[in-house]
Tab-separated table of C-alpha atoms and ligand atoms in Angstrom:
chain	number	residue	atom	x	y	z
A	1152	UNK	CA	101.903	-20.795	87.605
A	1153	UNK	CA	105.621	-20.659	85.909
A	1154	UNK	CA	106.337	-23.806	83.880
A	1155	UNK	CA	109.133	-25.723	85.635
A	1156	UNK	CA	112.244	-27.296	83.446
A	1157	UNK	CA	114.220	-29.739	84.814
A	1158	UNK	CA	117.416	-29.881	82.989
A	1159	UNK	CA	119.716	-32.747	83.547
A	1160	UNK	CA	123.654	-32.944	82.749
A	1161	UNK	CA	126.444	-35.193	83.712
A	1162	UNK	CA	129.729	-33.097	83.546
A	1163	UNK	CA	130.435	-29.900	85.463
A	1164	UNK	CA	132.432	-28.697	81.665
A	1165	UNK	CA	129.132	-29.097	79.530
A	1166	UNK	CA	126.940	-27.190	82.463
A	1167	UNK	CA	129.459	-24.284	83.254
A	1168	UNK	CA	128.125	-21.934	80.485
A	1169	UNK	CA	124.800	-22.011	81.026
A	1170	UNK	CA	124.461	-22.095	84.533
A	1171	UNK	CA	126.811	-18.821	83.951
A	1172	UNK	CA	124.759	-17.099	81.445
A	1173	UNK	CA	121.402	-17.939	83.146
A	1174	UNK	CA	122.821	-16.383	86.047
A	1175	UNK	CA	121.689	-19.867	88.712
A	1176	UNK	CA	122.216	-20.305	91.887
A	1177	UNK	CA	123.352	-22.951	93.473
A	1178	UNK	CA	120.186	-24.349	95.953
A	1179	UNK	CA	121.303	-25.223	99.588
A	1180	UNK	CA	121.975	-28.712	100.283
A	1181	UNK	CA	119.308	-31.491	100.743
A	1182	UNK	CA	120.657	-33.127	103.882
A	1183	UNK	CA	118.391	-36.221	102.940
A	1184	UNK	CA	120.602	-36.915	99.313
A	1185	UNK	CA	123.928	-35.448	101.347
A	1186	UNK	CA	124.507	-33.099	98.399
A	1187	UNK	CA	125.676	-35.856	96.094
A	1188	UNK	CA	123.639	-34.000	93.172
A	1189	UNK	CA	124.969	-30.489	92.777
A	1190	UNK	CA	121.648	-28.072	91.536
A	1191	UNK	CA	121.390	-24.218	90.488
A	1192	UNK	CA	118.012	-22.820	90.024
A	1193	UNK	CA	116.695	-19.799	88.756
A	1194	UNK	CA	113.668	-17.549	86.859
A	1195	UNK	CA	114.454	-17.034	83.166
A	1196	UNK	CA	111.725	-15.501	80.672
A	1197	UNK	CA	109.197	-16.195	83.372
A	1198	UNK	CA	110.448	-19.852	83.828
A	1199	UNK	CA	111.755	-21.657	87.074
A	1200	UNK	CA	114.980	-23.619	85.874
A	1201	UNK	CA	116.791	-26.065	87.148
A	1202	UNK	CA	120.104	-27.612	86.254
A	1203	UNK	CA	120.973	-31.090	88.279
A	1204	UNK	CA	124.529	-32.562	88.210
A	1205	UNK	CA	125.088	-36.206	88.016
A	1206	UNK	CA	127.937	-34.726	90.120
A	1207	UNK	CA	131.846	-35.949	91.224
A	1208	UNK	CA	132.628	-39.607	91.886
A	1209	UNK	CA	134.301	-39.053	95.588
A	1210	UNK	CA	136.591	-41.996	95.024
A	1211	UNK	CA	137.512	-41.024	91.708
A	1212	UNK	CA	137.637	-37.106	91.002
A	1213	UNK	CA	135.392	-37.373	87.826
A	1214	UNK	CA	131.991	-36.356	87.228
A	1215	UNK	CA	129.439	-39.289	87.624
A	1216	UNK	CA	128.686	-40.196	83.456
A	1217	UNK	CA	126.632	-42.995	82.680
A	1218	UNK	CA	123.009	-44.075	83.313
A	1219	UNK	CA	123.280	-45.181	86.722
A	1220	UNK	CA	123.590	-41.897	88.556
A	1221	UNK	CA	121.638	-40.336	85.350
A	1222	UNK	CA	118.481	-41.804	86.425
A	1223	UNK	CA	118.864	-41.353	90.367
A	1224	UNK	CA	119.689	-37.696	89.587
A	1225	UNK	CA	116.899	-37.823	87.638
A	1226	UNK	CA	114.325	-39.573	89.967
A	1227	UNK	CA	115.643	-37.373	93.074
A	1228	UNK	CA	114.858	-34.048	91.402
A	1229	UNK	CA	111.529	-35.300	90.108
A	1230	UNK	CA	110.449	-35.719	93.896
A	1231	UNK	CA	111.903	-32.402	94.798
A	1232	UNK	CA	111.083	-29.947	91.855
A	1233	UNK	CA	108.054	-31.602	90.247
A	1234	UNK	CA	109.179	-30.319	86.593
A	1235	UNK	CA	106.209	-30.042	84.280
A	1236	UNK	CA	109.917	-30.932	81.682
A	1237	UNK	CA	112.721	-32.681	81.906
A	1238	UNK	CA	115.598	-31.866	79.309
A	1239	UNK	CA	118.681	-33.867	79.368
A	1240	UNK	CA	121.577	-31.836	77.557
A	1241	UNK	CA	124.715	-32.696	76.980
A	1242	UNK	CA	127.567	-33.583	74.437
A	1243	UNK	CA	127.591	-36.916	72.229
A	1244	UNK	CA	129.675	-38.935	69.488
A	1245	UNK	CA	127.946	-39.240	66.262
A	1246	UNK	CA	128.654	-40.465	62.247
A	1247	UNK	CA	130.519	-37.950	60.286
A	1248	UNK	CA	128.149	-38.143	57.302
A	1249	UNK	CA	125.168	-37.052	59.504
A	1250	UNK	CA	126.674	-34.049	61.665
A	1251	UNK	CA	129.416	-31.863	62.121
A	1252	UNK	CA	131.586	-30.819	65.298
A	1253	UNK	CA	129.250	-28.681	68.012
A	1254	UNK	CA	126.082	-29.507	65.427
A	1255	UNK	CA	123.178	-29.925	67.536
A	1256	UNK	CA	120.955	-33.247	67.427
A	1257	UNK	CA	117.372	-33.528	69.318
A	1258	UNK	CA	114.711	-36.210	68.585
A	1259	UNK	CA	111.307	-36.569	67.754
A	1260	UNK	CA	111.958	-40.410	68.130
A	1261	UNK	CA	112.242	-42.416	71.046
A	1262	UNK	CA	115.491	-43.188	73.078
A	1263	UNK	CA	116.986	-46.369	72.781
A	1264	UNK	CA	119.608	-48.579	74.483
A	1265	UNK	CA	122.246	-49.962	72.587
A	1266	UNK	CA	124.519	-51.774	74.900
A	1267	UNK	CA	121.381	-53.769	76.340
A	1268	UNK	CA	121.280	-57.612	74.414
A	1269	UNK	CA	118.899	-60.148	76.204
A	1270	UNK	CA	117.446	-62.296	73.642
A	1271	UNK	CA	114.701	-63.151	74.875
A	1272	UNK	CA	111.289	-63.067	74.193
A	1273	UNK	CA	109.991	-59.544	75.528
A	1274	UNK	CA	113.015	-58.552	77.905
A	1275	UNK	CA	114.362	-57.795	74.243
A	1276	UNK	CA	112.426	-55.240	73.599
A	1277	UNK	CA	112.521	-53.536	77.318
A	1278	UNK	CA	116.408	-53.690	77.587
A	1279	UNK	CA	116.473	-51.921	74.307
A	1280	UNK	CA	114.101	-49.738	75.505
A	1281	UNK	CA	111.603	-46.780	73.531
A	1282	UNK	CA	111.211	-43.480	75.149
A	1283	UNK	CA	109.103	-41.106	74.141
A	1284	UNK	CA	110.389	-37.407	73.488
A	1285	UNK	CA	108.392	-34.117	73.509
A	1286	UNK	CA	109.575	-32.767	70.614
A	1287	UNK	CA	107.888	-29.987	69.458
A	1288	UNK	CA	109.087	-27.578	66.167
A	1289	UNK	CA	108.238	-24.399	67.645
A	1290	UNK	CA	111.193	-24.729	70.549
A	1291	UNK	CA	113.639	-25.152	67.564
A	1292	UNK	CA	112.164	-21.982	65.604
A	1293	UNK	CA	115.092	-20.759	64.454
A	1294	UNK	CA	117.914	-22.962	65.769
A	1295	UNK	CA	119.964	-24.840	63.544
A	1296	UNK	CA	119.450	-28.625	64.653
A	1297	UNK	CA	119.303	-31.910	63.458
A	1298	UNK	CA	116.659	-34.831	64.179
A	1299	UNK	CA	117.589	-38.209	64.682
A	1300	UNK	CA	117.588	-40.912	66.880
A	1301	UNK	CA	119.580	-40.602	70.251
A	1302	UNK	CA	121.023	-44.340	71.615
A	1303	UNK	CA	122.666	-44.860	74.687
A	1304	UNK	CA	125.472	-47.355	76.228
A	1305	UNK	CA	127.834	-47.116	78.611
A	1306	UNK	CA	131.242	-46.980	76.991
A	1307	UNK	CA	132.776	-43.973	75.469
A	1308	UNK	CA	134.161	-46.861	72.967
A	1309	UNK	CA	132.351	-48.734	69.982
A	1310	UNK	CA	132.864	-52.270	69.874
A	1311	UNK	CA	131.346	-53.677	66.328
A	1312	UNK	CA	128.294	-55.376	67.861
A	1313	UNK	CA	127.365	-51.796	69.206
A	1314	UNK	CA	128.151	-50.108	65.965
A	1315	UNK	CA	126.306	-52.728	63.910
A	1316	UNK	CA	123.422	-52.312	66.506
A	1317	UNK	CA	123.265	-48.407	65.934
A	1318	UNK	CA	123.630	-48.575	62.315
A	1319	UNK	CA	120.243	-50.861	62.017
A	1320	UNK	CA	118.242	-48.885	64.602
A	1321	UNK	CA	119.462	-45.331	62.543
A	1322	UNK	CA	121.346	-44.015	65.968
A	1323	UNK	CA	122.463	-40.366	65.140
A	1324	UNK	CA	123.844	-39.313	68.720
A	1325	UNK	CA	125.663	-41.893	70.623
A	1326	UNK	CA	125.811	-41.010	74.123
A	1327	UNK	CA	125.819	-42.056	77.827
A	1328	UNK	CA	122.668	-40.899	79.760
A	1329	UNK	CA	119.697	-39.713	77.926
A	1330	UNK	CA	117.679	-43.387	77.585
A	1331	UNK	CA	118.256	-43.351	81.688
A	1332	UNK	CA	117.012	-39.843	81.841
A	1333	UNK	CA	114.191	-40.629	79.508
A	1334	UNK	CA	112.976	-43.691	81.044
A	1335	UNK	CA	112.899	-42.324	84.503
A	1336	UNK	CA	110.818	-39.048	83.009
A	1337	UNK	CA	108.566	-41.675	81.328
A	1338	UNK	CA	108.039	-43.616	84.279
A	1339	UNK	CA	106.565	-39.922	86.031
A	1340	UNK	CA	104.650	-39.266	83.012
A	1341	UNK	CA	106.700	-36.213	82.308
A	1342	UNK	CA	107.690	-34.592	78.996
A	1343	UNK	CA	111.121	-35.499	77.818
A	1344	UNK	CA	113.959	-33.573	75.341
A	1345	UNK	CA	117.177	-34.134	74.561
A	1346	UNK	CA	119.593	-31.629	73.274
A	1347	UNK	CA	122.917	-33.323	72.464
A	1348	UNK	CA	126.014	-31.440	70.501
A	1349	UNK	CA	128.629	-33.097	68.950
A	1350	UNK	CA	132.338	-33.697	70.375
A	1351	UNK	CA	133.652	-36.716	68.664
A	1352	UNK	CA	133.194	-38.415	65.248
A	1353	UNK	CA	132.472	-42.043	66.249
A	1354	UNK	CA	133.514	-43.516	62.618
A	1355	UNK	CA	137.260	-41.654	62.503
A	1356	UNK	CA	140.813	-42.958	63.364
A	1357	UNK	CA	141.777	-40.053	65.729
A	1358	UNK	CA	140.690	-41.761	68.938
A	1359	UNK	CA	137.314	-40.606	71.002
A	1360	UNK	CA	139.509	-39.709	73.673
A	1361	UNK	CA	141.477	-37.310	71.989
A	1362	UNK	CA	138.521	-35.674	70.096
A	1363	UNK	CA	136.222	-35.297	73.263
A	1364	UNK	CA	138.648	-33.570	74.856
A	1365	UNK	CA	139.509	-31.228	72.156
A	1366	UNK	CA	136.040	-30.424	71.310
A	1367	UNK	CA	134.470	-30.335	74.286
A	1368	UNK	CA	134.634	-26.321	75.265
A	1369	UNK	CA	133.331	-25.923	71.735
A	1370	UNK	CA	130.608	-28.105	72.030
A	1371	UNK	CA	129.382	-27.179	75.580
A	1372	UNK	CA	129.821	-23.549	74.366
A	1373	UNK	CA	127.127	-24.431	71.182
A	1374	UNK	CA	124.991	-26.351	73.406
A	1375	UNK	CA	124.831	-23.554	76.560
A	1376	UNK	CA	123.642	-21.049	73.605
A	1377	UNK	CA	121.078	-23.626	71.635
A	1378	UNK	CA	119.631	-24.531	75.334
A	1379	UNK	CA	119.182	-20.544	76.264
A	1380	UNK	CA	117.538	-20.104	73.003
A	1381	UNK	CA	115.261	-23.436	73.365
A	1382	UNK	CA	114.254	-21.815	77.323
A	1383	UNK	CA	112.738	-18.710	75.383
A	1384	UNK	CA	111.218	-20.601	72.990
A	1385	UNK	CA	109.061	-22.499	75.568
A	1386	UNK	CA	105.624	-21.315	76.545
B	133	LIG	N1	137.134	-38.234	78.670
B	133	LIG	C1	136.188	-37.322	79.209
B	133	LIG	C2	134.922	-38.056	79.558
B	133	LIG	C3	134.050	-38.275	78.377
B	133	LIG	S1	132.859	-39.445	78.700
B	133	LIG	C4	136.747	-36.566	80.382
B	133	LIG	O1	137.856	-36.863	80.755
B	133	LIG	O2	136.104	-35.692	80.903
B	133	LIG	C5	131.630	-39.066	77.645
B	133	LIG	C6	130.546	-38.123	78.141
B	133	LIG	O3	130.166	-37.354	77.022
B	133	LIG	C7	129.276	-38.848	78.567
B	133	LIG	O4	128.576	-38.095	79.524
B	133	LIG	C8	128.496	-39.011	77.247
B	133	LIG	O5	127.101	-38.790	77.391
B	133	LIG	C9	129.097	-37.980	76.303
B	133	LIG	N2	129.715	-38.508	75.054
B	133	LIG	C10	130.342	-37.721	74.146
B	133	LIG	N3	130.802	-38.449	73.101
B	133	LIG	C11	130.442	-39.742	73.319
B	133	LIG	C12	130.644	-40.969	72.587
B	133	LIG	N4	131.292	-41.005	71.429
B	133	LIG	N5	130.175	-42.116	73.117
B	133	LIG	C13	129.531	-42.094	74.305
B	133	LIG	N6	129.313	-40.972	75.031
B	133	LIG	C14	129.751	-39.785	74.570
């Protein structure tokens, strides 16, 4: 039987490429989740693929970022696709000493929380969280990529409790979903990976906002080809 992938992704920008170059389709609509999570599937190098949308915020215009709609996204096409992998992919903010611009960032660590403080004893440690990754050297064979630890909050901002927070736990990409993604993959006892690319030094004066939206076509462009490339790699 084909291996199923699961790929998850929050804006409609960062999925455009690849859903382009893999040639998907978009599936018909699941009258039970009213279409609220747009998906394209396909074959590719004798692999079913599927891409899930967090999707648009109907109030708002924007697509749904953050872990909320992340991990029912998540949890929804788990019951419908039973992926033997889930991959969230998308863009994230990270220190300018440890990548560059479109660089690309996976883990062989687990995903972490850093907007989650509840001092106390043991709902410390599960609001932080730890979520294992599948990491696995061969699907990088010959991909330029970086290994670190990928944290998660929801703010595009960095107050200084956050950025002390990531600095002592060694967060490389700082980001909005993948801990939700994770954690709902680990609950399923499914294999997790994230691929992240870079839009937006966290640690410079030009403001996230400005640097997102500059570098996003770039970065979605870098991630569409290192994702493609990761697909083949899989056996
Ligand atoms: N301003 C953008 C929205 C960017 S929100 C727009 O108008 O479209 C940030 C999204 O990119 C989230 O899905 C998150 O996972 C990722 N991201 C990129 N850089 C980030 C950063 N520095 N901090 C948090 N999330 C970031």
């Amino acid at each position: 039987m084909s291996k199923r992938i699961l790929i998850i992704m929050a804006m409609e920008a960062e999925a455009g490429p690849v859903i382009e170059k893999l040639g998907l389709k978009e599936t018909p609509a699941n009258p039970q989740l009213r279409s609220h999570f747009p998906r394209f599937q396909g074959e590719f190098e004798g692999k079913d693929i599927v891409i899930s949308l967090n999707g648009k915020s109907v109030e708002h215009g924007v697509d749904r970022i953050g872990t909320e709609f992340a991990a029912l996204n998540t949890q929804s096409a788990i019951l419908e696709f039973a992926p033997d992998l889930i991959i969230n992919a998308g863009t994230c903010g990270a220190f300018s000493a440890d990548a560059d611009i479109a660089d690309i960032i996976t883990s062989d660590q687990p995903v972490v929380y850093h907007d989650h403080r509840v001092p106390l004893e043991g709902f410390d440690r599960f609001a932080m969280g730890s979520y294992p990754t599948a990491y696995r050297p061969k699907y990088f064979q010959s991909i330029e990529h970086k290994l670190g630890v990928v944290t998660t909050g929801n703010s595009l901002d960095m107050p200084d409790v956050d950025k002390q927070w990531i600095i002592q736990n060694r967060g490389m990409a700082k980001e909005m979903e993948c801990a939700a993604v994770a954690s709902t993959a680990h609950l399923y006892g499914i294999d997790f990976l994230p691929i992240k690319s870079v839009t937006d030094h966290i640690d410079i004066e030009l403001d996230n906002v400005e640097q997102f939206l500059n570098n996003l076509s770039k970065a979605s462009n870098k991630l569409s080809e290192t994702l493609i490339k990761v697909l083949v790699n899989i056996d």
